[in-house]
Amino acid sequence: MLRSGENGCTDLKGGRQCAILDLDQGAVSQSDVSIAACDVKQEAAMVTNSDRLALRQDRIRQSPVMLRGGFRPFFLGAASWAVIVLLVWLGFLFRYVSPDLLANPIAWHRHEMVFGFAGAAMAGFALTAVPNWTGRLPIAGTPLAMLAAFWAAARILPFVGSWAANVGPFVDGAFYLALAAILGREIAQSRNRNIPVAAGIALFGFFAAIDGVAQAGLIGVTDLGWRGGYAVIIMMIGLIGGRIIPSFTHNWLAKHGLKGKLSAQTGRYDLILLALTGVALLAYLIAAESGAAGWLLMGAGLGHAIRLMGWQGWRAARDPLVAILHLGYFWLSLGVFLLGWSVLGGVPQVAALHALGAGAMATMILAVMSRATLGHTGRELRADGLTVASYILITIAAVARVLAGFSIGDPQFMLAVAGTGWIGAFGLFCIGYGPKLCAPRIDGRP
């Protein structure tokens, strides 16, 4: 049976599960804060929940608004960079930007979509989730500013000159490794079970550095970096999406008095599916043209489609904030299946990659950023007109880009539609959510 629990938890068939990030609640709540153990050697008094909460709130209040939570600079940075990258990329495609601006525009576009745009969203999510997981103080103020500066520097360096472009990969890798170290320390000290997320970010940083070094011509392995980045993102969507999507779907159904059973968030099937996906992606990284990799990926894609059906998203389709999560996961299942089919030579790989990139990656990022921003700025979880419009535009962009990959219709027209939809979707996020990210919480909490 399904029952709503506390702290974003849900009782599902197979056991009690908690969403990996309580997007429906504020960044700080009494239930988020765990009791700190006393220092036995010094015989200090035990810190109470309220003491810890007060310390946490004071630290946040002393920081500038944009540095009070990782979601603020990194969500706004991700959306802004998504717009900038596509404007520059369309400039190369339609020749209103000089080809001399960058040494390798295609490699730059690919790198920035994965490690610039998606990486920033991943950082914002993780920095927001860790305090909820652990009850420890959030990363705020100067440490957060330094992380954001690292990320921004890696984005700017390719435009400075060849020497700076060669330094950029190491800055990129250092950013993700520093982020992983900070998050890993917080998670480990609280003995939380989400250490794989920090490990995934560290691996993501390794692939970012590999991809950048390959762009600079320092190594001959040109595809491992970006393929590895894709693999990490796919696994993150599978892991995190598998926790938050059924939880939020159930919460919406319960709120509206709709009964029924949903699949458990992390049952045996889910664990087997995630393991299969990991093996399939590893095979793709090691031998991208092998038949085994192709069949494994296709099997994983079908497995994710079955998993999605178990969450019964059609029953909550009236809520755009829930429906868009299901749509993003649909793109994941389709993209993984198409990627496997492309390995077997059945479809163009460019179509599969954009089903994953413009489809799964962009849709899930937009969905999580909008929901998390509303919840963590003290606002009602309701999608306004701008939010719905951004969801529609990113869907149009994804469909058009995949169709262009299949050479359906006029390729130039489809690329223009896809680019315009992408810029419109993330531009609307900047317009609608930028002021929210730059302003204090409306409920007066830090």
Short mmCIF file of C-alpha atoms in Angstrom, two decimals:
data_model
loop_
_atom_site.label_atom_id
_atom_site.label_comp_id
_atom_site.label_asym_id
_atom_site.label_seq_id
_atom_site.Cartn_x
_atom_site.Cartn_y
_atom_site.Cartn_z
CA MET A 1 0.00 0.00 0.00
CA LEU A 2 0.99 3.61 -0.51
CA ARG A 3 1.00 6.05 2.38
CA SER A 4 2.40 9.53 2.64
CA GLY A 5 5.19 9.77 5.14
CA GLU A 6 7.08 12.59 6.77
CA ASN A 7 10.07 14.44 5.37
CA GLY A 8 9.14 13.66 1.79
CA CYS A 9 9.01 9.91 2.47
CA THR A 10 6.48 7.55 1.01
CA ASP A 11 5.46 4.06 2.04
CA LEU A 12 5.46 2.05 -1.16
CA LYS A 13 5.17 -1.62 -1.94
CA GLY A 14 8.56 -2.99 -1.05
CA GLY A 15 9.33 -0.69 1.85
CA ARG A 16 9.59 2.87 3.01
CA GLN A 17 11.41 5.12 0.58
CA CYS A 18 12.42 8.77 0.67
CA ALA A 19 12.89 11.13 -2.24
CA ILE A 20 16.56 11.89 -2.80
CA LEU A 21 15.81 15.62 -2.62
CA ASP A 22 12.76 17.07 -0.92
CA LEU A 23 11.91 19.49 -3.72
CA ASP A 24 8.49 20.10 -2.19
CA GLN A 25 9.94 21.58 0.98
CA GLY A 26 12.22 24.46 1.81
CA ALA A 27 15.97 24.12 1.96
CA VAL A 28 15.90 24.36 5.74
CA SER A 29 13.37 22.70 8.04
CA GLN A 30 13.37 21.43 11.57
CA SER A 31 13.16 17.86 10.31
CA ASP A 32 16.23 18.37 8.12
CA VAL A 33 18.46 18.96 11.13
CA SER A 34 20.01 16.01 12.94
CA ILE A 35 21.32 16.10 16.51
CA ALA A 36 25.08 16.46 16.64
CA ALA A 37 26.90 14.15 19.06
CA CYS A 38 28.82 15.75 21.89
CA ASP A 39 32.59 15.78 22.00
CA VAL A 40 33.22 13.08 24.59
CA LYS A 41 36.83 14.08 25.15
CA GLN A 42 35.89 17.64 26.07
CA GLU A 43 32.62 16.59 27.73
CA ALA A 44 30.78 19.30 25.78
CA ALA A 45 27.03 19.51 26.01
CA MET A 46 24.97 17.95 23.24
CA VAL A 47 23.84 20.39 20.58
CA THR A 48 20.06 20.37 20.29
CA ASN A 49 18.06 20.45 17.10
CA SER A 50 17.06 24.06 17.63
CA ASP A 51 20.68 25.11 18.31
CA ARG A 52 21.81 23.47 15.09
CA LEU A 53 18.96 25.02 13.14
CA ALA A 54 19.81 28.47 14.50
CA LEU A 55 23.46 28.06 13.52
CA ARG A 56 22.45 26.95 10.05
CA GLN A 57 20.07 29.86 9.58
CA ASP A 58 22.62 32.41 10.82
CA ARG A 59 25.21 31.18 8.34
CA ILE A 60 22.77 31.48 5.47
CA ARG A 61 21.52 34.95 6.51
CA GLN A 62 25.06 36.32 6.65
CA SER A 63 25.65 35.42 3.00
CA PRO A 64 24.48 37.40 -0.05
CA VAL A 65 21.18 36.10 -1.38
CA MET A 66 22.76 34.48 -4.45
CA LEU A 67 25.15 32.59 -2.20
CA ARG A 68 22.61 31.23 0.28
CA GLY A 69 22.21 27.93 -1.53
CA GLY A 70 23.93 26.09 -4.35
CA PHE A 71 20.78 26.02 -6.47
CA ARG A 72 20.79 29.82 -6.82
CA PRO A 73 24.04 30.48 -8.76
CA PHE A 74 24.19 27.13 -10.51
CA PHE A 75 20.58 26.90 -11.71
CA LEU A 76 20.76 30.45 -13.05
CA GLY A 77 24.19 29.73 -14.51
CA ALA A 78 22.99 26.54 -16.18
CA ALA A 79 19.99 28.23 -17.81
CA SER A 80 21.97 31.29 -18.90
CA TRP A 81 24.77 29.17 -20.31
CA ALA A 82 22.25 27.01 -22.17
CA VAL A 83 21.06 30.13 -23.99
CA ILE A 84 24.56 31.46 -24.69
CA VAL A 85 25.91 28.16 -26.00
CA LEU A 86 23.02 27.73 -28.43
CA LEU A 87 23.28 31.31 -29.67
CA VAL A 88 26.98 30.78 -30.41
CA TRP A 89 26.37 27.33 -31.90
CA LEU A 90 23.60 28.57 -34.19
CA GLY A 91 25.97 31.36 -35.17
CA PHE A 92 28.45 28.77 -36.40
CA LEU A 93 25.74 26.78 -38.20
CA PHE A 94 24.18 29.79 -39.91
CA ARG A 95 27.46 31.68 -40.31
CA TYR A 96 26.80 34.83 -38.34
CA VAL A 97 29.68 33.98 -35.97
CA SER A 98 33.25 33.77 -37.24
CA PRO A 99 34.58 30.18 -37.42
CA ASP A 100 37.83 31.54 -35.98
CA LEU A 101 36.18 32.26 -32.63
CA LEU A 102 36.93 28.72 -31.43
CA ALA A 103 39.47 26.14 -32.55
CA ASN A 104 36.92 23.31 -32.76
CA PRO A 105 33.30 24.55 -32.59
CA ILE A 106 31.76 21.05 -32.73
CA ALA A 107 33.87 19.72 -29.87
CA TRP A 108 33.24 22.92 -27.88
CA HIS A 109 29.46 22.67 -28.36
CA ARG A 110 29.46 19.03 -27.29
CA HIS A 111 31.65 19.70 -24.25
CA GLU A 112 29.65 22.69 -23.04
CA MET A 113 26.28 21.00 -23.39
CA VAL A 114 27.47 18.12 -21.21
CA PHE A 115 30.05 19.57 -18.82
CA GLY A 116 29.02 23.23 -18.84
CA PHE A 117 25.22 23.27 -18.91
CA ALA A 118 24.34 19.85 -17.47
CA GLY A 119 27.26 19.98 -15.04
CA ALA A 120 26.06 23.26 -13.53
CA ALA A 121 22.56 21.86 -13.04
CA MET A 122 24.05 18.75 -11.43
CA ALA A 123 26.11 20.92 -9.07
CA GLY A 124 23.09 23.00 -8.09
CA PHE A 125 21.05 19.89 -7.40
CA ALA A 126 23.74 18.16 -5.35
CA LEU A 127 24.57 21.25 -3.27
CA THR A 128 20.88 21.62 -2.44
CA ALA A 129 20.28 17.94 -1.72
CA VAL A 130 23.22 17.26 0.59
CA PRO A 131 22.00 19.46 3.50
CA ASN A 132 18.63 17.69 3.30
CA TRP A 133 20.30 14.26 3.32
CA THR A 134 22.73 14.95 6.13
CA GLY A 135 21.31 17.70 8.34
CA ARG A 136 24.69 19.45 8.11
CA LEU A 137 25.35 23.08 7.29
CA PRO A 138 24.87 24.01 3.62
CA ILE A 139 27.69 25.15 1.38
CA ALA A 140 27.14 28.91 1.29
CA GLY A 141 28.97 32.21 1.16
CA THR A 142 32.63 32.28 0.12
CA PRO A 143 33.06 28.52 -0.53
CA LEU A 144 30.04 28.56 -2.82
CA ALA A 145 31.32 31.69 -4.57
CA MET A 146 34.66 29.99 -5.21
CA LEU A 147 32.95 26.93 -6.70
CA ALA A 148 30.84 29.13 -8.97
CA ALA A 149 33.95 31.07 -10.03
CA PHE A 150 35.72 27.82 -10.95
CA TRP A 151 32.78 26.77 -13.12
CA ALA A 152 32.55 30.19 -14.80
CA ALA A 153 36.30 30.32 -15.47
CA ALA A 154 36.18 26.99 -17.29
CA ARG A 155 33.42 28.38 -19.53
CA ILE A 156 35.29 31.59 -20.41
CA LEU A 157 38.82 30.25 -20.96
CA PRO A 158 38.21 28.72 -24.44
CA PHE A 159 37.42 32.22 -25.76
CA VAL A 160 40.59 33.83 -24.37
CA GLY A 161 43.21 32.11 -26.51
CA SER A 162 44.87 28.82 -27.31
CA TRP A 163 46.93 28.82 -24.11
CA ALA A 164 43.82 29.43 -22.01
CA ALA A 165 41.89 26.77 -23.90
CA ASN A 166 44.57 24.27 -22.90
CA VAL A 167 44.23 25.31 -19.25
CA GLY A 168 40.44 25.11 -19.31
CA PRO A 169 40.18 21.30 -19.10
CA PHE A 170 42.16 21.23 -15.90
CA VAL A 171 40.02 23.99 -14.37
CA ASP A 172 36.91 22.07 -15.41
CA GLY A 173 38.18 18.86 -13.88
CA ALA A 174 39.33 20.65 -10.73
CA PHE A 175 35.87 22.16 -10.27
CA TYR A 176 34.08 18.81 -10.32
CA LEU A 177 36.71 17.08 -8.19
CA ALA A 178 36.51 19.88 -5.60
CA LEU A 179 32.72 19.67 -5.64
CA ALA A 180 32.84 15.89 -5.22
CA ALA A 181 35.34 16.19 -2.34
CA ILE A 182 33.17 18.70 -0.49
CA LEU A 183 30.00 16.69 -0.97
CA GLY A 184 31.72 13.41 -0.21
CA ARG A 185 33.04 14.75 3.09
CA GLU A 186 29.60 15.99 4.12
CA ILE A 187 27.92 12.71 3.19
CA ALA A 188 30.59 10.50 4.75
CA GLN A 189 30.65 12.37 8.05
CA SER A 190 26.90 11.96 8.39
CA ARG A 191 27.08 8.28 7.36
CA ASN A 192 24.51 8.92 4.66
CA ARG A 193 23.86 6.32 1.95
CA ASN A 194 24.12 8.75 -0.98
CA ILE A 195 27.91 8.63 -1.37
CA PRO A 196 27.50 7.21 -4.94
CA VAL A 197 26.28 10.66 -6.02
CA ALA A 198 29.57 12.26 -4.93
CA ALA A 199 31.49 9.44 -6.62
CA GLY A 200 29.51 10.04 -9.81
CA ILE A 201 30.40 13.73 -9.76
CA ALA A 202 34.09 12.88 -9.32
CA LEU A 203 33.88 10.52 -12.30
CA PHE A 204 32.11 13.26 -14.25
CA GLY A 205 35.03 15.58 -13.50
CA PHE A 206 37.50 12.97 -14.74
CA PHE A 207 35.63 12.69 -18.03
CA ALA A 208 35.41 16.50 -18.31
CA ALA A 209 39.19 16.75 -18.03
CA ILE A 210 39.71 13.89 -20.51
CA ASP A 211 37.41 15.54 -23.04
CA GLY A 212 39.11 18.90 -22.70
CA VAL A 213 42.60 17.44 -23.01
CA ALA A 214 41.46 15.55 -26.12
CA GLN A 215 40.16 18.81 -27.61
CA ALA A 216 43.58 20.35 -27.05
CA GLY A 217 45.13 17.47 -29.00
CA LEU A 218 47.18 16.30 -26.05
CA ILE A 219 45.79 12.76 -26.21
CA GLY A 220 44.44 10.68 -29.07
CA VAL A 221 41.27 9.41 -27.35
CA THR A 222 38.72 11.87 -28.71
CA ASP A 223 35.39 10.27 -27.75
CA LEU A 224 35.91 8.81 -24.28
CA GLY A 225 35.39 12.10 -22.42
CA TRP A 226 32.03 13.19 -23.79
CA ARG A 227 30.72 9.63 -23.94
CA GLY A 228 31.68 9.17 -20.31
CA GLY A 229 29.92 12.41 -19.43
CA TYR A 230 26.76 11.19 -21.15
CA ALA A 231 27.02 7.89 -19.25
CA VAL A 232 27.24 9.60 -15.86
CA ILE A 233 24.23 11.80 -16.65
CA ILE A 234 22.18 8.79 -17.78
CA MET A 235 22.99 6.97 -14.55
CA MET A 236 22.17 10.05 -12.46
CA ILE A 237 18.77 10.43 -14.14
CA GLY A 238 18.09 6.74 -13.62
CA LEU A 239 19.08 6.90 -9.94
CA ILE A 240 17.57 10.24 -8.93
CA GLY A 241 14.59 10.12 -11.27
CA GLY A 242 13.74 6.70 -9.92
CA ARG A 243 13.34 8.21 -6.46
CA ILE A 244 11.70 11.57 -7.02
CA ILE A 245 9.29 10.75 -9.87
CA PRO A 246 7.23 8.04 -8.12
CA SER A 247 7.35 10.00 -4.86
CA PHE A 248 6.02 13.23 -6.36
CA THR A 249 3.48 11.33 -8.45
CA HIS A 250 2.14 9.57 -5.38
CA ASN A 251 2.04 12.83 -3.40
CA TRP A 252 -0.03 14.47 -6.13
CA LEU A 253 -2.42 11.52 -6.38
CA ALA A 254 -2.85 11.41 -2.60
CA LYS A 255 -3.47 15.16 -2.45
CA HIS A 256 -6.29 14.80 -4.97
CA GLY A 257 -7.79 11.73 -3.34
CA LEU A 258 -6.82 9.31 -6.11
CA LYS A 259 -6.05 5.83 -4.86
CA GLY A 260 -3.93 3.12 -6.41
CA LYS A 261 -0.64 1.29 -6.24
CA LEU A 262 2.60 2.55 -7.77
CA SER A 263 5.81 0.62 -8.21
CA ALA A 264 8.30 0.92 -5.36
CA GLN A 265 11.00 3.55 -5.80
CA THR A 266 13.92 1.17 -5.34
CA GLY A 267 12.72 -2.39 -5.59
CA ARG A 268 14.65 -5.37 -6.88
CA TYR A 269 13.66 -4.62 -10.47
CA ASP A 270 15.04 -1.10 -10.20
CA LEU A 271 18.37 -2.27 -8.82
CA ILE A 272 18.73 -4.86 -11.58
CA LEU A 273 17.81 -2.27 -14.20
CA LEU A 274 20.36 0.25 -12.91
CA ALA A 275 23.02 -2.47 -12.88
CA LEU A 276 22.12 -3.44 -16.46
CA THR A 277 22.27 0.20 -17.53
CA GLY A 278 25.69 0.60 -15.95
CA VAL A 279 27.04 -2.52 -17.67
CA ALA A 280 25.57 -1.41 -21.00
CA LEU A 281 27.13 2.04 -20.74
CA LEU A 282 30.49 0.55 -19.71
CA ALA A 283 30.37 -1.70 -22.78
CA TYR A 284 29.58 1.37 -24.89
CA LEU A 285 32.59 3.21 -23.48
CA ILE A 286 34.96 0.29 -23.97
CA ALA A 287 33.70 -0.93 -27.35
CA ALA A 288 31.25 1.55 -28.82
CA GLU A 289 30.72 -0.47 -32.00
CA SER A 290 30.25 -3.90 -30.45
CA GLY A 291 27.02 -5.80 -30.89
CA ALA A 292 26.98 -6.61 -27.18
CA ALA A 293 26.91 -2.92 -26.29
CA GLY A 294 24.07 -2.33 -28.74
CA TRP A 295 21.86 -5.13 -27.44
CA LEU A 296 22.55 -4.27 -23.80
CA LEU A 297 21.63 -0.62 -24.39
CA MET A 298 18.43 -1.56 -26.20
CA GLY A 299 17.50 -3.89 -23.34
CA ALA A 300 18.18 -1.14 -20.81
CA GLY A 301 16.06 1.30 -22.79
CA LEU A 302 13.12 -1.11 -22.78
CA GLY A 303 13.66 -1.70 -19.08
CA HIS A 304 13.42 2.02 -18.32
CA ALA A 305 10.21 2.22 -20.38
CA ILE A 306 8.68 -0.57 -18.27
CA ARG A 307 9.82 1.19 -15.11
CA LEU A 308 8.21 4.42 -16.28
CA MET A 309 4.90 2.67 -16.96
CA GLY A 310 4.84 1.44 -13.37
CA TRP A 311 4.81 5.04 -12.12
CA GLN A 312 1.49 5.73 -13.91
CA GLY A 313 2.33 9.26 -14.92
CA TRP A 314 -0.82 9.63 -17.01
CA ARG A 315 -2.84 9.77 -13.79
CA ALA A 316 -1.05 12.97 -12.73
CA ALA A 317 -0.83 14.52 -16.19
CA ARG A 318 -2.93 17.50 -15.08
CA ASP A 319 0.01 18.83 -13.05
CA PRO A 320 2.73 20.14 -15.39
CA LEU A 321 5.37 19.92 -12.64
CA VAL A 322 4.77 16.16 -12.38
CA ALA A 323 4.03 15.46 -16.04
CA ILE A 324 7.29 17.00 -17.24
CA LEU A 325 9.28 14.62 -15.01
CA HIS A 326 7.60 11.64 -16.65
CA LEU A 327 8.23 13.13 -20.09
CA GLY A 328 11.91 13.57 -19.29
CA TYR A 329 12.18 9.95 -18.20
CA PHE A 330 10.41 8.85 -21.37
CA TRP A 331 13.16 10.60 -23.34
CA LEU A 332 15.72 8.69 -21.28
CA SER A 333 14.22 5.31 -22.16
CA LEU A 334 13.87 6.27 -25.82
CA GLY A 335 17.37 7.73 -26.01
CA VAL A 336 19.07 4.71 -24.44
CA PHE A 337 17.15 2.38 -26.77
CA LEU A 338 18.05 4.47 -29.84
CA LEU A 339 21.69 4.63 -28.75
CA GLY A 340 21.82 0.85 -28.70
CA TRP A 341 20.09 0.65 -32.06
CA SER A 342 22.59 3.13 -33.51
CA VAL A 343 25.46 0.92 -32.34
CA LEU A 344 23.88 -1.90 -34.35
CA GLY A 345 23.62 0.41 -37.37
CA GLY A 346 19.84 0.77 -37.34
CA VAL A 347 19.53 4.52 -36.75
CA PRO A 348 21.85 7.55 -36.95
CA GLN A 349 23.82 8.03 -33.74
CA VAL A 350 23.23 11.79 -33.87
CA ALA A 351 19.48 11.19 -33.44
CA ALA A 352 20.07 8.96 -30.41
CA LEU A 353 22.49 11.39 -28.77
CA HIS A 354 20.06 14.28 -29.14
CA ALA A 355 17.18 12.20 -27.78
CA LEU A 356 19.37 11.88 -24.69
CA GLY A 357 20.75 15.44 -24.75
CA ALA A 358 17.97 17.72 -25.98
CA GLY A 359 15.35 15.24 -24.75
CA ALA A 360 16.19 13.50 -21.48
CA MET A 361 18.95 15.73 -20.16
CA ALA A 362 17.39 19.12 -20.96
CA THR A 363 13.84 18.15 -20.01
CA MET A 364 14.80 16.65 -16.66
CA ILE A 365 17.05 19.60 -15.85
CA LEU A 366 14.33 22.12 -16.65
CA ALA A 367 11.80 20.09 -14.64
CA VAL A 368 13.99 19.79 -11.54
CA MET A 369 15.26 23.37 -11.66
CA SER A 370 11.76 24.85 -11.87
CA ARG A 371 10.31 22.64 -9.12
CA ALA A 372 13.30 23.04 -6.80
CA THR A 373 13.38 26.81 -7.25
CA LEU A 374 9.72 27.11 -6.30
CA GLY A 375 10.08 24.85 -3.27
CA HIS A 376 13.32 26.32 -1.97
CA THR A 377 12.23 29.95 -2.30
CA GLY A 378 9.07 29.33 -0.27
CA ARG A 379 6.61 29.42 -3.15
CA GLU A 380 3.60 27.30 -4.00
CA LEU A 381 4.36 24.31 -6.21
CA ARG A 382 2.35 25.53 -9.17
CA ALA A 383 3.48 25.91 -12.78
CA ASP A 384 2.57 29.33 -14.15
CA GLY A 385 2.16 30.21 -17.81
CA LEU A 386 5.87 30.89 -18.38
CA THR A 387 6.79 27.54 -16.87
CA VAL A 388 4.32 25.62 -19.02
CA ALA A 389 5.51 27.52 -22.09
CA SER A 390 9.13 26.59 -21.33
CA TYR A 391 8.12 22.92 -21.05
CA ILE A 392 6.35 23.08 -24.40
CA LEU A 393 9.30 24.80 -26.07
CA ILE A 394 11.89 22.30 -24.82
CA THR A 395 9.69 19.46 -26.06
CA ILE A 396 9.40 21.08 -29.49
CA ALA A 397 13.17 21.59 -29.51
CA ALA A 398 13.87 17.96 -28.63
CA VAL A 399 11.46 16.57 -31.22
CA ALA A 400 12.81 18.85 -33.95
CA ARG A 401 16.44 18.01 -33.16
CA VAL A 402 15.78 14.26 -33.19
CA LEU A 403 13.88 14.55 -36.48
CA ALA A 404 16.81 16.51 -37.93
CA GLY A 405 19.06 13.65 -36.86
CA PHE A 406 16.86 11.28 -38.85
CA SER A 407 17.01 13.71 -41.84
CA ILE A 408 13.23 14.14 -41.71
CA GLY A 409 12.18 17.44 -43.23
CA ASP A 410 14.52 20.25 -44.18
CA PRO A 411 17.57 19.85 -41.89
CA GLN A 412 18.31 23.57 -41.71
CA PHE A 413 14.71 24.38 -40.81
CA MET A 414 14.59 21.65 -38.17
CA LEU A 415 17.84 22.88 -36.64
CA ALA A 416 16.47 26.41 -36.56
CA VAL A 417 13.27 25.21 -34.85
CA ALA A 418 15.25 23.16 -32.34
CA GLY A 419 17.62 26.01 -31.54
CA THR A 420 14.83 28.55 -31.22
CA GLY A 421 12.83 26.24 -28.95
CA TRP A 422 15.86 25.57 -26.76
CA ILE A 423 16.74 29.25 -26.41
CA GLY A 424 13.10 30.09 -25.75
CA ALA A 425 12.73 27.42 -23.06
CA PHE A 426 15.78 28.38 -21.04
CA GLY A 427 15.30 32.07 -21.79
CA LEU A 428 11.84 31.85 -20.21
CA PHE A 429 13.37 30.10 -17.21
CA CYS A 430 15.81 32.99 -16.79
CA ILE A 431 12.97 35.52 -17.08
CA GLY A 432 10.55 33.71 -14.81
CA TYR A 433 12.90 32.18 -12.27
CA GLY A 434 15.91 34.51 -12.34
CA PRO A 435 14.21 37.07 -10.05
CA LYS A 436 13.18 34.26 -7.68
CA LEU A 437 16.74 32.95 -7.50
CA CYS A 438 18.12 36.43 -6.84
CA ALA A 439 15.61 37.34 -4.11
CA PRO A 440 15.23 36.11 -0.52
CA ARG A 441 12.65 33.46 0.31
CA ILE A 442 9.18 34.97 0.40
CA ASP A 443 8.32 33.19 3.66
CA GLY A 444 11.10 34.98 5.57
CA ARG A 445 13.19 31.87 6.15
CA PRO A 446 16.91 31.99 5.20
#
